[in-house]
CSV table of C-alpha atoms and ligand atoms in Angstrom, one decimal:
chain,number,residue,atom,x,y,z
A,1,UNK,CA,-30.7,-65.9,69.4
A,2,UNK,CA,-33.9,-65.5,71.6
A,3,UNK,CA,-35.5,-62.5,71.4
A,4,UNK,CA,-35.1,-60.9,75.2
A,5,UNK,CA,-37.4,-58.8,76.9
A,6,UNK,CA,-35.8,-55.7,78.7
A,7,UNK,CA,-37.0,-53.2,81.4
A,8,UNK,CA,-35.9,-49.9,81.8
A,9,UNK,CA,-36.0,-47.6,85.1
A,10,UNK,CA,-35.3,-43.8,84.8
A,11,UNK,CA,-35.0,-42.4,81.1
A,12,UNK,CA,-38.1,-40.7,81.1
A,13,UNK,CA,-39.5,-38.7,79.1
A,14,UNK,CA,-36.5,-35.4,78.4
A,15,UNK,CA,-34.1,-37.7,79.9
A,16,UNK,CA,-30.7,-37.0,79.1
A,17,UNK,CA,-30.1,-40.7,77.8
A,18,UNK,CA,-33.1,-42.7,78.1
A,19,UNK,CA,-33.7,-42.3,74.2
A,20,UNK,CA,-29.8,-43.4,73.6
A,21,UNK,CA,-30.7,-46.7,76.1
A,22,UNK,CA,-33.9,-47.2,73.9
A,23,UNK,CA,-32.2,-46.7,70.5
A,24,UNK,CA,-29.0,-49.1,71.7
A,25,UNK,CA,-31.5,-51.3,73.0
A,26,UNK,CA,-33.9,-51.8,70.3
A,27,UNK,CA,-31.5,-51.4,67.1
A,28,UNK,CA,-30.6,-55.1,66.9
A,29,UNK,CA,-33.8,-56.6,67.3
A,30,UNK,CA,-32.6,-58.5,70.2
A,31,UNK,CA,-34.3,-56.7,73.2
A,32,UNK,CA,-38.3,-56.3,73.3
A,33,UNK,CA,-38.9,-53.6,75.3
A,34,UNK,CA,-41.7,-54.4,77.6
A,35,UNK,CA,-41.5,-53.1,80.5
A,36,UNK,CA,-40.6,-49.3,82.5
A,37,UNK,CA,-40.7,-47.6,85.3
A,38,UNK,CA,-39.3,-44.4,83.6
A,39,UNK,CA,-40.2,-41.1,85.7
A,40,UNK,CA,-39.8,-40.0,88.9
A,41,UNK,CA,-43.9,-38.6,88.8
A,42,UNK,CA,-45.6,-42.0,88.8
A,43,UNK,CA,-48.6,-40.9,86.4
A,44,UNK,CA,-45.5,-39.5,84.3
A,45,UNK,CA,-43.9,-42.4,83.8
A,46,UNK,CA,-47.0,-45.1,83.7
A,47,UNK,CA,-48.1,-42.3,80.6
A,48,UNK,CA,-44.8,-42.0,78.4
A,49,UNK,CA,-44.2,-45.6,78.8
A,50,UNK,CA,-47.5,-46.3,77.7
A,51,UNK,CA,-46.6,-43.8,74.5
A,52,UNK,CA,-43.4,-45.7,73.7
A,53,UNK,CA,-45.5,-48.7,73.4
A,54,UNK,CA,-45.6,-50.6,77.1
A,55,UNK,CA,-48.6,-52.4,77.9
A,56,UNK,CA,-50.6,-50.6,80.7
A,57,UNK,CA,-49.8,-53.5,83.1
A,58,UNK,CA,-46.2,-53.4,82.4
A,59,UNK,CA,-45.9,-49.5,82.6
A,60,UNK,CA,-45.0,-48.9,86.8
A,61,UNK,CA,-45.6,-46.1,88.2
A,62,UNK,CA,-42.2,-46.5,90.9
A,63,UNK,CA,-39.3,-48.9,90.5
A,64,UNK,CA,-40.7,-51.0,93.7
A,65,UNK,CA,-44.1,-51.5,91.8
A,66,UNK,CA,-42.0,-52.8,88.7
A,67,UNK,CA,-40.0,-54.8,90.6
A,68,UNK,CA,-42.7,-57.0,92.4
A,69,UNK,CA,-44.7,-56.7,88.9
A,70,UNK,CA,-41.8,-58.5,87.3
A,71,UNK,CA,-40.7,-60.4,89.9
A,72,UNK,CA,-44.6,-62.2,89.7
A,73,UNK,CA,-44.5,-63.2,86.0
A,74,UNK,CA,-43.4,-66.3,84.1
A,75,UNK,CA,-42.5,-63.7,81.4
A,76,UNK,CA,-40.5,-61.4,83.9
A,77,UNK,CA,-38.2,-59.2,81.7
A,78,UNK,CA,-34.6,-60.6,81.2
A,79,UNK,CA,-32.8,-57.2,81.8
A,80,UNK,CA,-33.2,-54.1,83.6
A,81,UNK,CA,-31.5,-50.7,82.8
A,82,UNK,CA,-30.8,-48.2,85.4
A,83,UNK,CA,-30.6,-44.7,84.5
A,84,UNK,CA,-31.9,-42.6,87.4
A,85,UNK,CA,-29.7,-40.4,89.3
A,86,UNK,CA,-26.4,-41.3,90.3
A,87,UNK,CA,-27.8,-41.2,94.7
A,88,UNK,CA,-30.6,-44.1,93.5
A,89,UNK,CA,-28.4,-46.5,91.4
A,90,UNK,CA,-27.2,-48.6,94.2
A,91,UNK,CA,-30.1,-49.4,96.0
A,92,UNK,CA,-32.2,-50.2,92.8
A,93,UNK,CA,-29.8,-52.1,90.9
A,94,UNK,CA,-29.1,-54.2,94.4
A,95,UNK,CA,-33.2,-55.1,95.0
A,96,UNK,CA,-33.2,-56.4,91.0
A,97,UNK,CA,-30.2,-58.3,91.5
A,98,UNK,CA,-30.9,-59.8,94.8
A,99,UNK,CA,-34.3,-60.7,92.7
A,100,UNK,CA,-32.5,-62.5,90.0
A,101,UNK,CA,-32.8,-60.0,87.4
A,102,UNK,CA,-29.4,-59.2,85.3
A,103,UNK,CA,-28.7,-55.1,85.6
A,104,UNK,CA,-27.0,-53.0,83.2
A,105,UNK,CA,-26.7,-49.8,85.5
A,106,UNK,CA,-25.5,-46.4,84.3
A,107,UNK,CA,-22.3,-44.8,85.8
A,108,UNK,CA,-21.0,-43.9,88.3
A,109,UNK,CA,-22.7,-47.7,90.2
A,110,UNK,CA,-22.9,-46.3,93.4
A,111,UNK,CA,-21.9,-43.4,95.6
A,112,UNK,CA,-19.5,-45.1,97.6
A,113,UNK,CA,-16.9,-47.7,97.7
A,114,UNK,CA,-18.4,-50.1,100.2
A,115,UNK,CA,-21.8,-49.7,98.2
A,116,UNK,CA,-19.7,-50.8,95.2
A,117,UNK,CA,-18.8,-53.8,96.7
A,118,UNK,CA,-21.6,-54.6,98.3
A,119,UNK,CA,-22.7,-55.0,94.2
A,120,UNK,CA,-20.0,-57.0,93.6
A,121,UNK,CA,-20.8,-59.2,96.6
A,122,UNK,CA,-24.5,-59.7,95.3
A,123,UNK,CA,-23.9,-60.1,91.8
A,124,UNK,CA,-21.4,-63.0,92.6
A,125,UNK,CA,-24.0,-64.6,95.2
A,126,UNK,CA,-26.9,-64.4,92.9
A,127,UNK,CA,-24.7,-64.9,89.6
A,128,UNK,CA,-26.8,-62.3,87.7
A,129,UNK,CA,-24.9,-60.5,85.4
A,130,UNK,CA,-24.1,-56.9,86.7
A,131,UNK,CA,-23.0,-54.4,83.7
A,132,UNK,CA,-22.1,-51.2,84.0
A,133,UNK,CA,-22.5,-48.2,81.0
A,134,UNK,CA,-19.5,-47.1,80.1
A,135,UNK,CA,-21.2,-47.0,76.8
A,136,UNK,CA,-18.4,-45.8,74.8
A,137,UNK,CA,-16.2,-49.2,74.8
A,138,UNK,CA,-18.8,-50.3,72.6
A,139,UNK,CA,-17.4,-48.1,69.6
A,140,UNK,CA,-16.3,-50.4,67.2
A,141,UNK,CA,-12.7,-49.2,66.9
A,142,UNK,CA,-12.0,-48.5,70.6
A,143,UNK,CA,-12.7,-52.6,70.5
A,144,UNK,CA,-10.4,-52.8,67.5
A,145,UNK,CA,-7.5,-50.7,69.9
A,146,UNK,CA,-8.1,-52.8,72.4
A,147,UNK,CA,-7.0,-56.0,70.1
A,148,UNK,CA,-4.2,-54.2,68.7
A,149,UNK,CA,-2.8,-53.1,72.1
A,150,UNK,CA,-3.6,-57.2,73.3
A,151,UNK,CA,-2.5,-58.8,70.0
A,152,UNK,CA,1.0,-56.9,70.4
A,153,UNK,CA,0.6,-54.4,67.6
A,154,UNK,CA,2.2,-51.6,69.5
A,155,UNK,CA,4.5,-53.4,71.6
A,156,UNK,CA,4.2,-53.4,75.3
A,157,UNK,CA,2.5,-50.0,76.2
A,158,UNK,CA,4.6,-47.3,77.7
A,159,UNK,CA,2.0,-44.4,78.3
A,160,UNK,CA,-1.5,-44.1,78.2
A,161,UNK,CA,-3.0,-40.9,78.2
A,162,UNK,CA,-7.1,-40.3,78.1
A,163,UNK,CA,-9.3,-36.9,78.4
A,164,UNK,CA,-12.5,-35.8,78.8
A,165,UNK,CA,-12.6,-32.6,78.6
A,166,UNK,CA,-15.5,-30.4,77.7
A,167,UNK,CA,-16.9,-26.7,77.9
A,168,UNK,CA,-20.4,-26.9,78.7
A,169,UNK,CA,-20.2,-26.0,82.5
A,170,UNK,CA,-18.1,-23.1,81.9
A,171,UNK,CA,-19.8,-19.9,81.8
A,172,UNK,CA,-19.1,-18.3,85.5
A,173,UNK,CA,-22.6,-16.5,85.3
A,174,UNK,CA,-24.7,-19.3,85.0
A,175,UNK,CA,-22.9,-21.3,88.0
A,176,UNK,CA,-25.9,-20.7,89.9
A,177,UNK,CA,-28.3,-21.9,87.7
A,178,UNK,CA,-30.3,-24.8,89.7
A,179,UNK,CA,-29.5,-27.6,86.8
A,180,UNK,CA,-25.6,-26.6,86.7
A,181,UNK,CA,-25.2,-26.1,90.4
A,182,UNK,CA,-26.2,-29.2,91.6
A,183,UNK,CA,-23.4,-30.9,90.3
A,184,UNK,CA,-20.8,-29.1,92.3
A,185,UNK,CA,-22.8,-29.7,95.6
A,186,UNK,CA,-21.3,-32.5,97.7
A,187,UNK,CA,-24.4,-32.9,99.3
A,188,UNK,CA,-26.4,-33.6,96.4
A,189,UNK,CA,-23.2,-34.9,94.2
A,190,UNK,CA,-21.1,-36.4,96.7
A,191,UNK,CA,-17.1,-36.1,97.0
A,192,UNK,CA,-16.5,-35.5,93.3
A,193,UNK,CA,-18.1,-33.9,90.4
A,194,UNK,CA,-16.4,-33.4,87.1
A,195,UNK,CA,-14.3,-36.2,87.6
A,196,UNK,CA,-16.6,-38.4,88.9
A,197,UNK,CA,-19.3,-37.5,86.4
A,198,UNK,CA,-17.1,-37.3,83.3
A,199,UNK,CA,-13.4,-38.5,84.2
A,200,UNK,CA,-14.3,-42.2,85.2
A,201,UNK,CA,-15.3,-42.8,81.9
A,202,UNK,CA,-11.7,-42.0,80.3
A,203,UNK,CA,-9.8,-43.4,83.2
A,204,UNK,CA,-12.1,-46.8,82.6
A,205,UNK,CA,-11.3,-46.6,79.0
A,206,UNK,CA,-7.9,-46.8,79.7
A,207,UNK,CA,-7.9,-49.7,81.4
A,208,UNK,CA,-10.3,-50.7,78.7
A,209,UNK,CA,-7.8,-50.6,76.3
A,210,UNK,CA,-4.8,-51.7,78.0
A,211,UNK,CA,-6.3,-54.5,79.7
A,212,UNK,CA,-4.1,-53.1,82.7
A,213,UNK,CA,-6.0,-52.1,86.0
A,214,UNK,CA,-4.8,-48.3,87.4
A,215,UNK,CA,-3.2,-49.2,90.8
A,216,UNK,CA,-2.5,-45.8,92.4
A,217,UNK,CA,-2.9,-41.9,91.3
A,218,UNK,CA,-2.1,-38.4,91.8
A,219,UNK,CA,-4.5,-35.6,91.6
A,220,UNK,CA,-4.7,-32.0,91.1
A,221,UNK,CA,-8.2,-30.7,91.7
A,222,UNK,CA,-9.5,-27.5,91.1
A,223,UNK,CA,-12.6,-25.4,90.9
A,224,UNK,CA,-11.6,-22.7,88.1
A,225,UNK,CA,-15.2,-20.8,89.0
A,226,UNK,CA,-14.8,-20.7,92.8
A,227,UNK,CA,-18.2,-20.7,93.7
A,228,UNK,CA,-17.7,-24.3,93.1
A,229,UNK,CA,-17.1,-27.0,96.5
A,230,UNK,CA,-16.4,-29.7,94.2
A,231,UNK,CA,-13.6,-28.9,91.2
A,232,UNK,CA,-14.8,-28.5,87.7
A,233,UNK,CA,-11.2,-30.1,86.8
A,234,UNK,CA,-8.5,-32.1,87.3
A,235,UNK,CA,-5.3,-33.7,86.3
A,236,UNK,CA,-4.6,-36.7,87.3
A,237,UNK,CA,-1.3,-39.0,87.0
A,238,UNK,CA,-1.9,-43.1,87.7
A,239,UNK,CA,-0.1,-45.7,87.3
A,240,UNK,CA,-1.5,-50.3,86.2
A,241,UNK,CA,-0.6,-53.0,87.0
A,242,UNK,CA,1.2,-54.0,83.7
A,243,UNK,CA,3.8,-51.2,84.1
A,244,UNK,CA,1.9,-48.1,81.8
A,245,UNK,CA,2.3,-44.7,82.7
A,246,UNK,CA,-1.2,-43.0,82.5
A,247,UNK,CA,-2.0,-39.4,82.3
A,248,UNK,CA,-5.6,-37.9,82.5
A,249,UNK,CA,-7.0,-34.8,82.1
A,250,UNK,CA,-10.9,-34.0,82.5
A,251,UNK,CA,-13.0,-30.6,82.5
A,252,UNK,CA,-16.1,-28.9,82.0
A,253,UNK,CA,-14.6,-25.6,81.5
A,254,UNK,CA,-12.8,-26.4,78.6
A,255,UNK,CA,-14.3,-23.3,76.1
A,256,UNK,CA,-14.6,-24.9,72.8
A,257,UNK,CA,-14.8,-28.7,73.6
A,258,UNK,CA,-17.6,-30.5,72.9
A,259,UNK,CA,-17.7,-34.0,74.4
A,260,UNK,CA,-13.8,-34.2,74.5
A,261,UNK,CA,-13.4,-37.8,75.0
A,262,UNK,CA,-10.2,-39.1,73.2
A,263,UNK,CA,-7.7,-42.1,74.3
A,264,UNK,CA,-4.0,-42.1,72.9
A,265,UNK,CA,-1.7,-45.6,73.8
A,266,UNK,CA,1.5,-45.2,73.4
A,267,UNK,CA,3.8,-49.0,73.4
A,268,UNK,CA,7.5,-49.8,72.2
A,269,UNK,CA,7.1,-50.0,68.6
A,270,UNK,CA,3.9,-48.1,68.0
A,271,UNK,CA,0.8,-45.3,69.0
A,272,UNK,CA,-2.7,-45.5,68.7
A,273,UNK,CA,-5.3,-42.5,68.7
A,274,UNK,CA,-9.0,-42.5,69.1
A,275,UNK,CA,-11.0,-39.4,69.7
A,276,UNK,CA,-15.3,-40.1,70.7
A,277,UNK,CA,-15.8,-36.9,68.2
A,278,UNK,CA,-14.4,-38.9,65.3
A,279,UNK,CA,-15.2,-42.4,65.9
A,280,UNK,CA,-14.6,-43.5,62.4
A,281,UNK,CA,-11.0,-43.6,62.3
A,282,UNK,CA,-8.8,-44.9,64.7
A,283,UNK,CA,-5.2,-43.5,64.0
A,284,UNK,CA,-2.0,-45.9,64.2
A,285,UNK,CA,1.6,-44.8,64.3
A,286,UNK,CA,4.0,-47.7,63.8
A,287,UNK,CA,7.6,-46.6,65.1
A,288,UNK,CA,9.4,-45.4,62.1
A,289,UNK,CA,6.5,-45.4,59.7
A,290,UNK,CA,4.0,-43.4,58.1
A,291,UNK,CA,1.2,-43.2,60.2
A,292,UNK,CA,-2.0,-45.4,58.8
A,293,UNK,CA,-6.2,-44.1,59.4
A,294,UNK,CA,-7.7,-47.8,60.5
A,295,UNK,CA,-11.1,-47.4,58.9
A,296,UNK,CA,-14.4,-48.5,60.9
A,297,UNK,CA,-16.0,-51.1,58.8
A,298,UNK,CA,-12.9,-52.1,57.2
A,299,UNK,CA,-13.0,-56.0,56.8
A,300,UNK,CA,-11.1,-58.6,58.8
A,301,UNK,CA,-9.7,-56.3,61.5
A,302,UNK,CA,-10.0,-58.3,64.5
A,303,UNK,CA,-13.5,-60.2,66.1
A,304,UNK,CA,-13.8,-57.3,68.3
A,305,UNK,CA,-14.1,-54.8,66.2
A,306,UNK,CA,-15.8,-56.7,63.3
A,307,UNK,CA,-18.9,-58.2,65.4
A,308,UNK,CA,-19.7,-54.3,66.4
A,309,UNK,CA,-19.6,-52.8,62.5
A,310,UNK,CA,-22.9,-52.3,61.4
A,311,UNK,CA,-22.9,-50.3,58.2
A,312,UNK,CA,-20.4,-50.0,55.3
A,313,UNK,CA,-17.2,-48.2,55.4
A,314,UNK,CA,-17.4,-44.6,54.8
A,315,UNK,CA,-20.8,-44.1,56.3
A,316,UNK,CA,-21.0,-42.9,60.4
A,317,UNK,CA,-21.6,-44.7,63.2
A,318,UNK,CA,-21.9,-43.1,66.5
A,319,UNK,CA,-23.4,-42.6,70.1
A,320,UNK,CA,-26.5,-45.2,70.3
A,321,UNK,CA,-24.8,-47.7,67.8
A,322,UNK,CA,-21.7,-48.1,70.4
A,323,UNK,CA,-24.3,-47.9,73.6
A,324,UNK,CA,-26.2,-51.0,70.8
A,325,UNK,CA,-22.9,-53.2,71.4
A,326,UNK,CA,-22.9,-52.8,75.3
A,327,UNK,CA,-26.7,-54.5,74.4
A,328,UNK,CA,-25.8,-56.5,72.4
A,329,UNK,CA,-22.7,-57.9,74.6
A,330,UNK,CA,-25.2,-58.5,77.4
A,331,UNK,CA,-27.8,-60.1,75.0
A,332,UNK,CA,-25.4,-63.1,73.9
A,333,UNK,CA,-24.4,-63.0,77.3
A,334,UNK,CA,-28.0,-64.0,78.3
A,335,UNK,CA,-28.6,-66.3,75.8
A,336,UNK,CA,-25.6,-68.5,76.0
A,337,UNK,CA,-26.6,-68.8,79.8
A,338,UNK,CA,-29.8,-70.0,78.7
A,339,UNK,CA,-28.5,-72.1,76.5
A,340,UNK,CA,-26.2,-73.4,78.5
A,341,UNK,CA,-23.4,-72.8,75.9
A,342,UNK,CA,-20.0,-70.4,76.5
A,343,UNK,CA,-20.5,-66.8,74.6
A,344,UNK,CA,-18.6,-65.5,72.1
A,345,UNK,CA,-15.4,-64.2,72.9
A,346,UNK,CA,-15.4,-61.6,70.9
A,347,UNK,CA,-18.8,-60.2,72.9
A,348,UNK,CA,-17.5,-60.8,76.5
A,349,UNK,CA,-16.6,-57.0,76.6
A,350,UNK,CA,-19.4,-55.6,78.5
A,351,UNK,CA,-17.9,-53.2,81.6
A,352,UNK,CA,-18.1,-55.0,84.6
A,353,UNK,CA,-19.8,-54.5,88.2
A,354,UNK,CA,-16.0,-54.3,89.1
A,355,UNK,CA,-15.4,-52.0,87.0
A,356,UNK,CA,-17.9,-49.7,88.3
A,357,UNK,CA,-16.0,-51.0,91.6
A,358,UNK,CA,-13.1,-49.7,91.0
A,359,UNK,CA,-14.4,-46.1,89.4
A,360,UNK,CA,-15.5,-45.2,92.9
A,361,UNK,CA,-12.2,-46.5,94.8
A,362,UNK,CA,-10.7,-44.4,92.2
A,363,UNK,CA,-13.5,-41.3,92.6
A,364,UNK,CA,-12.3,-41.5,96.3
A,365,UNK,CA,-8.4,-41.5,95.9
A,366,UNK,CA,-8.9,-38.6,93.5
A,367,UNK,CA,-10.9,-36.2,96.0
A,368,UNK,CA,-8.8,-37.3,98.4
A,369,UNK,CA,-5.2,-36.8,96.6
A,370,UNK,CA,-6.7,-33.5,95.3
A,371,UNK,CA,-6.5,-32.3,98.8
A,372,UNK,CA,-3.5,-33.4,99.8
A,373,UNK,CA,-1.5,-31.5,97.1
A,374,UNK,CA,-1.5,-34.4,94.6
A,375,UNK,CA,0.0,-37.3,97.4
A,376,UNK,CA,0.3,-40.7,95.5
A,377,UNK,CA,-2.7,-42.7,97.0
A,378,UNK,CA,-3.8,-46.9,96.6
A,379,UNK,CA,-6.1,-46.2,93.9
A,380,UNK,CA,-7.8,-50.0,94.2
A,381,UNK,CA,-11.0,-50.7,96.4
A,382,UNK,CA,-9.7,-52.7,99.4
A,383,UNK,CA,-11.9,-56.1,98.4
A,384,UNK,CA,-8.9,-55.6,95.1
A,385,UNK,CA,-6.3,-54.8,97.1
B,1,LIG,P1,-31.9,-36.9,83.8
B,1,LIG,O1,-32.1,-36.1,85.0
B,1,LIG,O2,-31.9,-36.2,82.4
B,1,LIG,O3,-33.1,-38.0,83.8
B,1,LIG,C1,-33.3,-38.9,84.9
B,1,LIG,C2,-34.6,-39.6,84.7
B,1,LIG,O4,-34.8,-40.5,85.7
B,1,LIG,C3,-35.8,-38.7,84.7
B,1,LIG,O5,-36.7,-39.1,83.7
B,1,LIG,C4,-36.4,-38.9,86.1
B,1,LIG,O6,-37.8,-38.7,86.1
B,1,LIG,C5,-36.1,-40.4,86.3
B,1,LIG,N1,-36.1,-40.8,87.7
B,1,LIG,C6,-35.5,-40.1,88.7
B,1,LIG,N2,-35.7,-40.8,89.9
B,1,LIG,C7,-36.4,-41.9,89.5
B,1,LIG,C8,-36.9,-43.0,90.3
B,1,LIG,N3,-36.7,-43.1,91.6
B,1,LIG,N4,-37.6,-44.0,89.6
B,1,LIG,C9,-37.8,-43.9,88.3
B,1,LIG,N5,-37.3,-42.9,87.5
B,1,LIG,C10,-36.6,-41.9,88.1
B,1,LIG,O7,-30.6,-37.7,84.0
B,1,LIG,P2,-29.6,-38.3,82.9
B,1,LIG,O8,-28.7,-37.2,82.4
B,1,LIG,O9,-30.4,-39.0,81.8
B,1,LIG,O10,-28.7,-39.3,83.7
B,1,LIG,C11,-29.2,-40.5,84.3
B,1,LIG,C12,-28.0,-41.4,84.6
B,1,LIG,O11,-27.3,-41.7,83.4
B,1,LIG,C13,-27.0,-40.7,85.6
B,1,LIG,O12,-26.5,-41.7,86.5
B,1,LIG,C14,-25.9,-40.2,84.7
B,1,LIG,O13,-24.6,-40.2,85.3
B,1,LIG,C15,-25.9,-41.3,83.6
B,1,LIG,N6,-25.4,-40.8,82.3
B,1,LIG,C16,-24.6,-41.7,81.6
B,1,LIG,C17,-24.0,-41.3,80.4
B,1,LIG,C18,-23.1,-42.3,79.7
B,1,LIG,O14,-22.5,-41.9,78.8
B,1,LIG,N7,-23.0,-43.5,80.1
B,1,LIG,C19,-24.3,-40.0,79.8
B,1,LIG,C20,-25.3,-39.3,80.5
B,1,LIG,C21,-25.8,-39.7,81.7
């Protein structure tokens, strides 16, 4: 494969996950990074990037700047991360794809559903790849689930339930601090918070896994610290297109959770359970069996799964390693374009544009359903509909 050259907007410097986009990006070998516009502060950014190893030219001090940099050079970069806040990622990722450039943009895509297709519209026109980060599919054994659950392992799946459920937003005394409140602030945060923020990535993973799309949902909202507009959690009940049954449950008042992301599957002749904490094991219940730990780096489980294990069994892989596969998805995803050949199958996993798409129809029918006492609501954006 060609080494590629990748740009990176947001991230900078005490950034919750620019260093996990660099690390993911970088640990392959396959992305160069070579170009940033990383702060919000122009002198910021131009000077961290600069640190990290960007040539002055090539370190912007706004997004605009990089973008008309890039868009001038016979060596313009071959993808472009975008990992601002949520309110900039539409219009950004929309001026890079309507320039040609392929986007991996961090969730949620956009703010609204019409905004979310408006991606979708461009990144069709254009036919630059449009990812989106729900980072954790790249785990090596939530790719192995997913061919189990395809391949038939478990039968044809019943339920599916998925959480994402931590504690770190719930100490009612420090609701007001500036960095916490924000987040429950529909003008700054828009109609959702903790499910938007946290919940979209379980409910994708579901479909993830299932390879069913969630068709329409239930919600109970609530703010347990009441200060709060937007809730800090909710329940929410959904149904897919392939006949599951799908139960969620997200929070950030959850005392005693850490990250809390965990997906269970549930078919006709067997279960599957794979929690983000321990991403080394995936468990599998065959119906009227003993239940068998699937080991990460295990050989010959399935293409998925073996294509994204990196180091021997027994020995950790985490966080950046699964956000490396998303990289490395879109990097044979680039390359077989310019090679003009198809990609491997086993790598066409990266989370869609549309699947960003569909988060916000879903961010919508949640808020919305969460007002109306839980009333059953089209979960799908109208353009799926
Ligand atoms: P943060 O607030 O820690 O960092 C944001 C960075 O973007 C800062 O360095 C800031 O200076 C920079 N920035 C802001 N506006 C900018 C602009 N117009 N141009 C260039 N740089 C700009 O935020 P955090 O937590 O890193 O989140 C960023 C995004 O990543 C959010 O959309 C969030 O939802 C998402 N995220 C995704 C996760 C995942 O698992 N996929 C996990 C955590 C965050």
């Amino acid at each position: 494969m060609t080494k590629l050259k990748w740009g990176m907007i947001g991230g900078g410097e005490g950034s919750q996950i620019g260093p996990a986009h660099r690390l993911g990006a970088g640990l392959d070998g396959l992305f160069t990074f070579t170009a940033g516009a990383l702060d919000h502060r122009p002198d910021e950014g131009r000077d961290y990037g600069i640190r990290l190893g960007l040539d002055a030219d090539r370190a912007y001090g706004s997004w605009q700047d990089m973008l008309a940099g890039e868009k001038a050079r016979d060596d313009r970069v071959d993808l472009v991360t975008v990992a601002t806040p949520n309110s900039t990622h539409f219009e950004i990722t929309k001026a890079f794809l309507e320039a040609g450039f392929h986007v991996l943009c961090e969730k949620p895509m956009t703010m609204t559903v019409e905004e979310g297709e408006a991606i979708v519209e461009v990144a069709k026109k254009t036919g630059s790849i449009c990812a989106v980060n729900y980072g954790y599919t790249g785990y090596s054994l939530v790719r192995h689930m997913r061919a189990m659950v395809a391949r038939g392992d478990i039968g044809k799946v019943r339920l599916v339930k998925a959480e994402f459920a931590h504690g770190h937003h719930a100490d009612a005394t420090d609701a007001d601090n500036p960095r916490v409140r924000w987040r429950y602030d529909p003008a700054q945060a828009g109609v959702s918070a903790q499910f938007a923020d946290c919940g979209i990535h379980a409910l994708h993973m579901a479909s993830f896994v299932t390879g069913q799309e969630v068709t329409k949902l239930s919600a109970d909202t609530v703010s347990c610290i009441p200060v709060r507009t937007l809730e800090d959690d909710a329940m929410v009940n959904f149904r897919m297109d392939g006949g599951a049954v799908g139960r969620l449950w997200t929070s950030s008042v959850a005392i005693g959770r850490q990250h809390g992301l965990t997906i269970q599957v549930f078919g006709e002749t067997g279960g599957l359970r794979w929690a983000q904490e321990q991403p080394n094991q995936l468990y599998y219940m065959p119906l009227n069996a003993r239940l068998q730990i699937i080991e990460r780096g295990e050989g010959n489980l399935s293409p998925e799964a073996d294509r994204t294990s990196r180091v021997t069994v027994g020995h950790a892989e985490g966080m950046p390693l699964a956000f490396a596969n998303i990289y490395g998805d879109l990097a044979e995803a680039i390359n077989a374009r310019k090679e003009g050949r198809v990609m491997d199958p086993a790598a066409n996993l990266y989370p869609r544009a549309e699947d960003g798409l569909r988060s916000m129809a879903a961010v919508f029918a949640v808020a919305e359903s969460g007002k109306a006492d839980g009333q059953w609501l089209d979960a799908r954006p109208p353009m799926f509909r």
